[in-house]
Coordinates of C-alpha atoms in Angstrom, one line a residue:
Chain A
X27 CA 64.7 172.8 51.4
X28 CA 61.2 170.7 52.0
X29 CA 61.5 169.0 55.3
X30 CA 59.7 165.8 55.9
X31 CA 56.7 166.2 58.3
X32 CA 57.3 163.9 61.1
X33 CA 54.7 161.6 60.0
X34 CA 56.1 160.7 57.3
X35 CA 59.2 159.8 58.9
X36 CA 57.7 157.7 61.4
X37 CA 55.4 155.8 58.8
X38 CA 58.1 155.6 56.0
X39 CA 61.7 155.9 57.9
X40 CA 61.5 154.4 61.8
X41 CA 62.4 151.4 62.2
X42 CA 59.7 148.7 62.2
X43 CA 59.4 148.2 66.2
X44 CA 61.2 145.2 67.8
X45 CA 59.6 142.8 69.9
X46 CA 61.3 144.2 73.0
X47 CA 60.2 147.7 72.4
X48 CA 56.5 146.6 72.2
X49 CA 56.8 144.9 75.1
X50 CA 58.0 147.6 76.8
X51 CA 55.8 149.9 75.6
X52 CA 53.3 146.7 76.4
X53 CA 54.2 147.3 80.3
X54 CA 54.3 150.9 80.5
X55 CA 50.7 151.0 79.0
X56 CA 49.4 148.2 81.5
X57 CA 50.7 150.0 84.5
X58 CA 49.3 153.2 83.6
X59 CA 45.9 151.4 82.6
X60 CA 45.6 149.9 86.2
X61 CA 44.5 154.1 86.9
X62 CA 42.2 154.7 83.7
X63 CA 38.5 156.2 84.0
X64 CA 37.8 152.9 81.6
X65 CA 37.2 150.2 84.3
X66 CA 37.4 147.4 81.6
X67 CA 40.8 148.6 80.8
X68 CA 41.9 147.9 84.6
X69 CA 40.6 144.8 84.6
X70 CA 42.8 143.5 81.3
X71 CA 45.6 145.7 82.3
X72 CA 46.1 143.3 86.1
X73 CA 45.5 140.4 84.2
X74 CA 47.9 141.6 81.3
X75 CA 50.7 142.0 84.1
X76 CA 50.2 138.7 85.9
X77 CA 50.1 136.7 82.5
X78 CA 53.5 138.1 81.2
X79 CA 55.2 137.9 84.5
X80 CA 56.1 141.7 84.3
X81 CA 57.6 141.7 88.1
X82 CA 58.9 145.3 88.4
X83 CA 58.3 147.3 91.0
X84 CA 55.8 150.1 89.5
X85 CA 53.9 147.0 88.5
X86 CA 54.2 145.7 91.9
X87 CA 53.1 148.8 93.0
X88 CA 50.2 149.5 91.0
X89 CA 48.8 146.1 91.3
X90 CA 49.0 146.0 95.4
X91 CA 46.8 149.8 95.4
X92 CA 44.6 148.2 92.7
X93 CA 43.7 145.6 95.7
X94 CA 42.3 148.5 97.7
X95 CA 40.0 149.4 94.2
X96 CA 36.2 150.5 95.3
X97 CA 35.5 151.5 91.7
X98 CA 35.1 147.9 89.8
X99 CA 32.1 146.3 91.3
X100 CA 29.7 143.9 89.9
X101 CA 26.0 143.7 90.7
X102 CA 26.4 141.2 93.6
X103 CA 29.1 143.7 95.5
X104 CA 32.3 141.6 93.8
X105 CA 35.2 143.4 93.0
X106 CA 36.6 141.9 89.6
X107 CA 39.9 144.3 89.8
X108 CA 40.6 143.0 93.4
X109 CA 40.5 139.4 92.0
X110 CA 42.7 140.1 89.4
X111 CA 45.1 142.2 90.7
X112 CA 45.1 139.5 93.5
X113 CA 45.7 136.3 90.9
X114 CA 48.5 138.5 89.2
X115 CA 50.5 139.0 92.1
X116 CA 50.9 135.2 92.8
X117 CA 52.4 135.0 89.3
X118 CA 54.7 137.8 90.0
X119 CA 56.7 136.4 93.0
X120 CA 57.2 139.1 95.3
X121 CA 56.7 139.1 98.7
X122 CA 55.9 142.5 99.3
X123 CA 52.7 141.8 98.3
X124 CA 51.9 139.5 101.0
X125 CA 50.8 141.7 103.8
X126 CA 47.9 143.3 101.2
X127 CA 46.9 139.8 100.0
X128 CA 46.7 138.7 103.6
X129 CA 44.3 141.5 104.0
X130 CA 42.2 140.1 100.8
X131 CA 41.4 137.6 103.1
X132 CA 39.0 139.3 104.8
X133 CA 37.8 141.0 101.4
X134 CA 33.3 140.6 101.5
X135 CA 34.1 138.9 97.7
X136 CA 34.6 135.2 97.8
X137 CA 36.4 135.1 94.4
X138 CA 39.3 137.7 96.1
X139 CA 39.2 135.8 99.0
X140 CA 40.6 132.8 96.9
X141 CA 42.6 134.9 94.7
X142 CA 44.5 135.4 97.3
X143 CA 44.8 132.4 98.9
X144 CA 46.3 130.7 96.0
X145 CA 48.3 133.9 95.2
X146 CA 49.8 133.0 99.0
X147 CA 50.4 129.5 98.6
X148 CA 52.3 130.8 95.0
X149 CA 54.7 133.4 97.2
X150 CA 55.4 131.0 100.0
X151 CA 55.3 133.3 102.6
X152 CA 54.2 131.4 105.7
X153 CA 53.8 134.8 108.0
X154 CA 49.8 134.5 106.0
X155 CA 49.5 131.0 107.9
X156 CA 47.6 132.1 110.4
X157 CA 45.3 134.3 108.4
X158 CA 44.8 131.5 106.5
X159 CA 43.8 128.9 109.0
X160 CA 41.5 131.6 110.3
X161 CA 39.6 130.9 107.2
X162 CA 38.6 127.4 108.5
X163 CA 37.0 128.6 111.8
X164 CA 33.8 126.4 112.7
X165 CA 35.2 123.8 110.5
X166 CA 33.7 121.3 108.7
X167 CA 30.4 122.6 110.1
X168 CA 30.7 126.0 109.1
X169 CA 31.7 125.1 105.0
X170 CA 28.4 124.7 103.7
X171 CA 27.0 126.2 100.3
X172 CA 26.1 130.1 100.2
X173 CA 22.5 130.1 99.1
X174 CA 22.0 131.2 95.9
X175 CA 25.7 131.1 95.0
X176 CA 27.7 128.5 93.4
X177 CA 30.5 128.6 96.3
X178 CA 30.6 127.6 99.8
X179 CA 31.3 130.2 102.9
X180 CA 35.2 130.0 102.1
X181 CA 37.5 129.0 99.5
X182 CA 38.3 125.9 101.2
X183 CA 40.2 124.4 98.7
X184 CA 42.3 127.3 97.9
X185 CA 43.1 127.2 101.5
X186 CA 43.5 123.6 102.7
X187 CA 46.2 123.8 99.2
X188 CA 47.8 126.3 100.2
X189 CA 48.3 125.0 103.9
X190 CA 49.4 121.7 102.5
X191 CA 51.9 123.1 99.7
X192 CA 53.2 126.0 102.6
X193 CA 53.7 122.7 105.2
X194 CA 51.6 124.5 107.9
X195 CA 52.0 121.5 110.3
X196 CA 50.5 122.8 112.7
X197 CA 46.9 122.6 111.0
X198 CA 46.8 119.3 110.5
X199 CA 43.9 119.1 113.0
X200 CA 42.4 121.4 111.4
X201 CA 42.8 120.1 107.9
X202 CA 41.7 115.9 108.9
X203 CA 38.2 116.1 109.6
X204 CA 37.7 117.7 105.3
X205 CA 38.6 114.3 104.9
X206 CA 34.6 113.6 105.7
X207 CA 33.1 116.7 103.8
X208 CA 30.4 115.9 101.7
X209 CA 31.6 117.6 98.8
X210 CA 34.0 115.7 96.8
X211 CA 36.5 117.9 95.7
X212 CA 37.1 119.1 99.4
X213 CA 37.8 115.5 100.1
X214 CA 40.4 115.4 97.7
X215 CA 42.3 119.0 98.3
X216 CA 42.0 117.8 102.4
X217 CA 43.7 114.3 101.5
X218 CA 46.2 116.1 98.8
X219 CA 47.6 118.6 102.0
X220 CA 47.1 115.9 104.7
X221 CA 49.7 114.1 101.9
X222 CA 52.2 116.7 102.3
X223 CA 51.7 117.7 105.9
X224 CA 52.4 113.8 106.7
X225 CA 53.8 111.9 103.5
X226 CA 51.5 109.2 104.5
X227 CA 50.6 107.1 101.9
X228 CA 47.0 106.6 103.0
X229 CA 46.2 110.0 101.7
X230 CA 47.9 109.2 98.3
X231 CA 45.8 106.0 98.2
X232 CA 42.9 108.1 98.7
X233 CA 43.4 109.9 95.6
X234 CA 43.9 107.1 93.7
X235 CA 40.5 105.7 94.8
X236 CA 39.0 108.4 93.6
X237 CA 40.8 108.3 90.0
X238 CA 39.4 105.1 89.6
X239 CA 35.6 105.7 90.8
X240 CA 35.3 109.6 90.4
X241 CA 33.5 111.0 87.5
X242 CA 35.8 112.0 84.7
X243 CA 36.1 116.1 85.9
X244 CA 37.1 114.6 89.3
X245 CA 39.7 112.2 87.6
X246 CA 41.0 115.4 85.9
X247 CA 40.8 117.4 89.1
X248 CA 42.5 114.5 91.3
X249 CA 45.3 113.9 88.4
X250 CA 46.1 117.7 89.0
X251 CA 46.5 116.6 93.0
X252 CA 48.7 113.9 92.7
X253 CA 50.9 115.6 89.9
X254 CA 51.0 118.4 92.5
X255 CA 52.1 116.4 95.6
X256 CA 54.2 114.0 93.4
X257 CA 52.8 110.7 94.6
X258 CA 55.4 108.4 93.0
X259 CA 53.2 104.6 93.9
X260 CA 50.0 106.4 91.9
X261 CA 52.1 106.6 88.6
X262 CA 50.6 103.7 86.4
X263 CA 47.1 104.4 88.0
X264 CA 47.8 108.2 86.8
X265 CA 49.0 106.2 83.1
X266 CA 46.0 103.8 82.9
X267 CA 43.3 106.1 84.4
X268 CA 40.3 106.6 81.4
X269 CA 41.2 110.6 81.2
X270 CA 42.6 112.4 78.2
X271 CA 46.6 111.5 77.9
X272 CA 47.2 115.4 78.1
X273 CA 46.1 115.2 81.7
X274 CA 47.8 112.4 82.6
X275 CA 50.9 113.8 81.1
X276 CA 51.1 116.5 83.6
X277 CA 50.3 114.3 86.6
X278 CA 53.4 112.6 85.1
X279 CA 55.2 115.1 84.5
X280 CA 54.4 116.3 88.3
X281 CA 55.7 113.4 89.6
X282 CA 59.3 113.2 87.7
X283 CA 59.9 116.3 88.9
X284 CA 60.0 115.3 92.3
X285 CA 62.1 112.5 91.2
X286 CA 64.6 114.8 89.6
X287 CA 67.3 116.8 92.4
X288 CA 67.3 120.6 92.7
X289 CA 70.0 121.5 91.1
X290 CA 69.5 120.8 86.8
X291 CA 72.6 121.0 85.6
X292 CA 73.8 117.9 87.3
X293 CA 71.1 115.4 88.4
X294 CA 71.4 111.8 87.5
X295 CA 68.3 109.9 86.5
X296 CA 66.8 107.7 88.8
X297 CA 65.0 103.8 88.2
X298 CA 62.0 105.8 89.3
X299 CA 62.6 108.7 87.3
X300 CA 63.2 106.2 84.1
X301 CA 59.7 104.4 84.7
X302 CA 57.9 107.9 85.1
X303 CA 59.2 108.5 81.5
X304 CA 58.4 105.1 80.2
X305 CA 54.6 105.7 81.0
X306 CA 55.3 109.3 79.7
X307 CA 56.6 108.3 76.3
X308 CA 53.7 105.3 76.2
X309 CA 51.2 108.0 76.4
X310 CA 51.9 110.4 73.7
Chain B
X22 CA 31.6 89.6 57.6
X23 CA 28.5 92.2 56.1
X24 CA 26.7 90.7 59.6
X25 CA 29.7 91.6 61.8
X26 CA 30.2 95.2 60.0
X27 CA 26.3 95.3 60.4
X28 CA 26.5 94.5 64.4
X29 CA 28.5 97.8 64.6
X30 CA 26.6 100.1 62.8
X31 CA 23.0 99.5 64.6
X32 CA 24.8 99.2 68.3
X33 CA 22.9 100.7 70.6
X34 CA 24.6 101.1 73.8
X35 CA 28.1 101.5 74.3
X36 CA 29.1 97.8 75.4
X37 CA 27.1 96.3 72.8
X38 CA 29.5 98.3 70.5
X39 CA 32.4 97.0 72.5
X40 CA 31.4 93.9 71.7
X41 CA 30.8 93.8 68.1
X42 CA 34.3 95.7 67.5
X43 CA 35.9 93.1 69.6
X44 CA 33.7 90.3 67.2
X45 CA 34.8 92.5 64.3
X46 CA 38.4 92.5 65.0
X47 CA 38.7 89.3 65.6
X48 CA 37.9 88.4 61.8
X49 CA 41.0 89.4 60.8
X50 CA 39.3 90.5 57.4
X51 CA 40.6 93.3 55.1
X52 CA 37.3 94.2 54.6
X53 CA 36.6 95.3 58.0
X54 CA 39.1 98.1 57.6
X55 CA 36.6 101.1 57.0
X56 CA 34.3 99.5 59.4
X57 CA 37.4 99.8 61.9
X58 CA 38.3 103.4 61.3
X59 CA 34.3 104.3 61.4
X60 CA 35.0 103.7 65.1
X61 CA 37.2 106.3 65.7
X62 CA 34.2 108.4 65.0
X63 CA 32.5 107.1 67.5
X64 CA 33.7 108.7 70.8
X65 CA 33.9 105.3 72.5
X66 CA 37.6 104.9 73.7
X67 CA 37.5 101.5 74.6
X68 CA 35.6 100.1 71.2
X69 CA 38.2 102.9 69.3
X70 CA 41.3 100.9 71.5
X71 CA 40.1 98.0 70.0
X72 CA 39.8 98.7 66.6
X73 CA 43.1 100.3 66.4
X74 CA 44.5 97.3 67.9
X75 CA 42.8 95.3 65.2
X76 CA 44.1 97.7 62.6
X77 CA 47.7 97.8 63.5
X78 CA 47.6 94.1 63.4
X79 CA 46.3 94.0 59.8
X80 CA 49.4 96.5 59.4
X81 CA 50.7 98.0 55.8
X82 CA 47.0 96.7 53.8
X83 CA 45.1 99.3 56.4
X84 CA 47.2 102.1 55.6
X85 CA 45.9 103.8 52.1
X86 CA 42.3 103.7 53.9
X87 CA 43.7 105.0 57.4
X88 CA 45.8 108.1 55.3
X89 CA 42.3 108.6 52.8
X90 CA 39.8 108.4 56.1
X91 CA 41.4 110.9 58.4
X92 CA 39.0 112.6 60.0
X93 CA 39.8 116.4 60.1
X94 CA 36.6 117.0 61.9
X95 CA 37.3 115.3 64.8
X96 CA 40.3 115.8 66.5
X97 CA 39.6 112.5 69.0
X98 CA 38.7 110.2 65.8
X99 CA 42.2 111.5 64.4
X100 CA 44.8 111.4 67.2
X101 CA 43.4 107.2 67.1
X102 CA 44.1 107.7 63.2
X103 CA 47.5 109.1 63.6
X104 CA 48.5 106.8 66.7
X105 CA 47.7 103.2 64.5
X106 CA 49.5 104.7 61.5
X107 CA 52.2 105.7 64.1
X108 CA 52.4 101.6 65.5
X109 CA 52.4 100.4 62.1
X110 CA 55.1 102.5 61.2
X111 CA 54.6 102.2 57.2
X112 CA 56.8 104.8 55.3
X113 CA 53.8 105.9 53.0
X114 CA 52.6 107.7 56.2
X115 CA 55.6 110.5 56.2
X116 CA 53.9 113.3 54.5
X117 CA 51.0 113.1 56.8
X118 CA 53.0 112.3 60.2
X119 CA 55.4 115.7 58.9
X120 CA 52.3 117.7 58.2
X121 CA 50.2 116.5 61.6
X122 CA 53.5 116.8 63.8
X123 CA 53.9 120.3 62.9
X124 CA 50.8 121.6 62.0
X125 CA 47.8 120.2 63.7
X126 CA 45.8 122.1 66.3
X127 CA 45.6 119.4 68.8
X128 CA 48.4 118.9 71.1
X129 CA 47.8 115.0 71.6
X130 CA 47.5 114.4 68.2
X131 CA 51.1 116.2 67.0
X132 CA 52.7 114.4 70.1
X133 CA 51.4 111.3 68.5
X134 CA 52.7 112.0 65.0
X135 CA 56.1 113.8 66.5
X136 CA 57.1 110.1 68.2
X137 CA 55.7 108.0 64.8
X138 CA 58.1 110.2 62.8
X139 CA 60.9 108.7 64.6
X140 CA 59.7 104.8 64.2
X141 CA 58.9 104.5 60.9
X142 CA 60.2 101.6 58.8
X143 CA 62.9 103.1 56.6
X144 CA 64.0 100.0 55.1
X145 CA 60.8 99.4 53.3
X146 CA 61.8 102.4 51.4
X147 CA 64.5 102.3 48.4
X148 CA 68.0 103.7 50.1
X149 CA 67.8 106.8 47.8
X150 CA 64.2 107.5 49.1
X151 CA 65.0 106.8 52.5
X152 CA 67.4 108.8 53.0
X153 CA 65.9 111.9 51.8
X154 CA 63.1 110.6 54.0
X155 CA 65.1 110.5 57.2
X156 CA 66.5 114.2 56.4
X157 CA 63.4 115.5 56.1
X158 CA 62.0 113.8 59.6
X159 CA 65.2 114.7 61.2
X160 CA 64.7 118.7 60.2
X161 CA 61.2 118.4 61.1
X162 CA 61.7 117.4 64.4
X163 CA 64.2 119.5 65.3
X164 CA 62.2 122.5 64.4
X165 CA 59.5 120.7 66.6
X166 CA 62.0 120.7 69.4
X167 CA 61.4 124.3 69.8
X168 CA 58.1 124.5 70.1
X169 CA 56.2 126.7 73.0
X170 CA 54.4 123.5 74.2
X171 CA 56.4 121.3 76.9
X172 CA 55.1 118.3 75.8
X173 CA 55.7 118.6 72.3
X174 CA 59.3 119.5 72.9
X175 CA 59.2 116.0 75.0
X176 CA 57.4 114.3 72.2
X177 CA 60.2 115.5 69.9
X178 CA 63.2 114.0 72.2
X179 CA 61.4 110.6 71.9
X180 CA 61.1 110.5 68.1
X181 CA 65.0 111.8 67.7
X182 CA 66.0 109.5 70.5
X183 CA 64.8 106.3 67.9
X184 CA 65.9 108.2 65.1
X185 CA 69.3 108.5 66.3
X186 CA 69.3 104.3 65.6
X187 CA 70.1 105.6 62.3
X188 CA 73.7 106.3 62.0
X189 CA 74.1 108.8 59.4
X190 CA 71.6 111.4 61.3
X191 CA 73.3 110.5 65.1
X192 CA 75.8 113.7 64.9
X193 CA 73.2 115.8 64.7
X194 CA 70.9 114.6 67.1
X195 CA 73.6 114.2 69.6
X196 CA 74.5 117.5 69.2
X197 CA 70.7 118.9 69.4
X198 CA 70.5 117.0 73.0
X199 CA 73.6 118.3 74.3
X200 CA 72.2 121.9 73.5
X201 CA 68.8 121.1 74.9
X202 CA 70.8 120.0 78.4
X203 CA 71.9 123.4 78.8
X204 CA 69.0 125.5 76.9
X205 CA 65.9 123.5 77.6
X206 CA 63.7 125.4 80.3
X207 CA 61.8 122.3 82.0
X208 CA 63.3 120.0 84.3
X209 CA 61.2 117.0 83.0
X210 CA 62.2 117.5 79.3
X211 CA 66.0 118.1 80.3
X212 CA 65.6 114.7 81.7
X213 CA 64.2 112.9 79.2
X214 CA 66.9 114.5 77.0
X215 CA 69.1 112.4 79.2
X216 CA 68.0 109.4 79.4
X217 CA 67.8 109.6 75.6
X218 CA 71.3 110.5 75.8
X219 CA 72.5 107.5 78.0
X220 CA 70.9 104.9 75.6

């Protein structure tokens, strides 16, 4: 009796493989990548993990010792692994990665510096507050353009979000006087977490100034802000602004879903919820 | 009418085109149709607001040149294409609303075509052709309900939710809405799924 030779079983007789046992194999290959002698393959392999949401532990794992990598280093002294294993962990919702990002803080690489703080706003874990409020020592002073680079000393946006979306209070002081940067942007993510630090509507109102007289990247940028802090009074400036109806829509979108209560399954639909969706449905 | 189409062709900065689409439109004319659509093109969103202002209003007689003139170079030039044959909401249209709604690469286009679908005029149609018609948006947009995209999904609740004014495809959408309540992933979607459901 001729036996078939195993590869002709597996090319002629398995069965094709299901989506669920590619992904599988998907993760197991990713987590064993983070450790292979091909650097590039590390690099794809965090990202891989962050962008399919794989949250299980050995992923977990492997991502917080890939934040501690010396071997991925660009010419300037970056560490691209670092940043991405840093951006994957936000994704990935679990807090024991928090005391390792905290420590990114401190990492000599700008771009893992604000990996990480918007990887900490993600995980909500407000024991990183004051590690991240140490990141606006010397203030408004101190955040002035690296020369040479195209970033300032810190990644103050990252971190005045993140103290806004985390309700860290007690920088407000702290936070005010980027109200007054030069730089545009920083004027916007300082007014966008003074919002949600005070729900003052003067902080809103800032934003929509600037969606009417910003350039049209800053419209785009400050339509992310208000859709992000859900400023309900800037909805038909967000529906009239001259930006592409795709932005728009997820400023709107933002906004209803602070109109809408926690819990799905039951919510009614608010007069303000309603007129969200009317602008909504006028802009598709 | 040769000197308004001409005023639109040579203008040389952006509010002199304003201008002489705003002059152009307010002829009324027929002929100014291709003129009107050349805007589009043009990347100018208020002079391209204009025209397709002007072109709705001339209604069912822009619609052979709007369906022959699509642009599918330009994605901008087309989503102003799709939304005017969307507002005048002329049957002929169905083929390409079906085929842009499910099809097209640009996300504010579809969304455009996906809420058309569900306004168009049926009764110009003859009942037999109609319904057929309405079958064929109502599958289309249900497929369209499962689409990746949030927005599109959204898009799809507003054209069944004006669909549904048609009685003999109701059933269906109801029941569609009442499995999006429990199945649908995003809380803006659920709730527009609602509020098409209260009305």
């Amino acid at each position: 009796m001729i036996e078939t030779s195993g590869e002709e079983y597996s090319a002629q007789n398995a069965p094709p493989l299901t989506p669920e046992i590619a992904f599988a194999e998907g993760v197991r290959d990713a987590i064993a990548n983070l450790q292979s002698s091909d650097l590039s393959l590390r690099y794809y392999a965090a990202w891989w993990l962050g962008k399919f949401r794989v949250s299980q532990p050995e992923a977990i794992d492997a991502l917080i010792t890939a934040l501690e990598d010396e071997a991925d280093r660009t010419e300037l002294g970056g560490y691209p692994l670092r940043r991405n294993a840093a951006r994957a962990l936000g994704k990935l919702g679990n807090l024991k990665a928090v005391p390792s990002l905290i420590k990114c803080l401190e990492c000599a690489d700008f771009y893992v510096r604000e990996a990480a703080a918007q990887s900490l706003a993600m995980l909500g874990d407000k024991t990183a507050l004051p590690a991240l409020i140490k990141l606006l020592d010397g203030g408004v002073d101190q955040a002035v353009q690296v020369p040479g680079l195209p970033h300032l000393t810190q990644p103050y946006t990252a971190v005045l979000e993140a103290l806004g979306a985390m309700g860290a209070t007690e920088a407000i002081s702290l936070v005010q006087p980027f109200l007054n940067h030069p730089v545009p942007r920083l004027q916007c993510s300082a007014a966008r977490a003074m919002y949600q630090l005070t729900q003052d509507s003067a902080y809103g109102e800032l934003l929509v100034k600037t969606l009417v007289t910003g350039d049209l990247k800053m419209r785009r940028v400050v339509l992310g802000d208000l859709g992000a802090i859900g400023y309900l009074p800037a909805a038909a400036a967000i529906a009239s602004a001259q930006v592409e109806n795709s932005f728009k829509l997820i400023a709107l979108k933002g906004l209803l879903e602070y109109q809408l209560p926690e819990q799905s399954d039951t919510f009614g639909i608010s007069e303000q919820a309603i007129q969200v969706m009317n602008l909504m449905d006028s802009l598709l | 009418m040769d000197e308004l189409i001409r005023a639109v062709t040579v203008a040389e900065t952006p509010s002199q085109l304003v201008t002489a689409v705003k002059n152009l439109a307010a002829a009324k004319d027929p002929s100014a149709i291709p003129a009107l659509i050349a805007v589009f093109g043009y990347n100018n969103p208020e002079a391209a607001i204009v025209a397709a202002a002007a072109l709705t209003e001339l209604g069912e007689i822009a619609v052979p040149q709007l369906l022959e003139q699509i642009d599918d170079y330009n994605y901008g030039a087309r989503a102003y294409s799709i939304r005017t044959i969307a507002a005048i909401a002329d049957p002929r249209a169905l083929d390409i609303l079906i085929s842009t709604a499910k099809t097209d690469f640009a996300p504010s286009v579809r969304r455009a075509a996906i809420k058309g679908l569900g306004n168009l005029h049926w009764h110009q149609l003859e009942i037999s052709e109609a319904e057929t018609a309405i079958n064929r948006v109502l599958e289309a947009l249900l497929l369209i309900c499962e689409d990746t995209d949030w927005s599109i999904r959204y898009a799809a609740v507003v054209g069944l939710q004006a669909l549904a004014k048609v009685a003999i495809v109701q059933p269906p959408i109801l029941a569609k809405f009442q499995l999006m309540l429990t199945n649908e992933t995003e809380k803006a979607v659920r709730a527009r799924v609602q509020l098409a459901y209260s009305q």
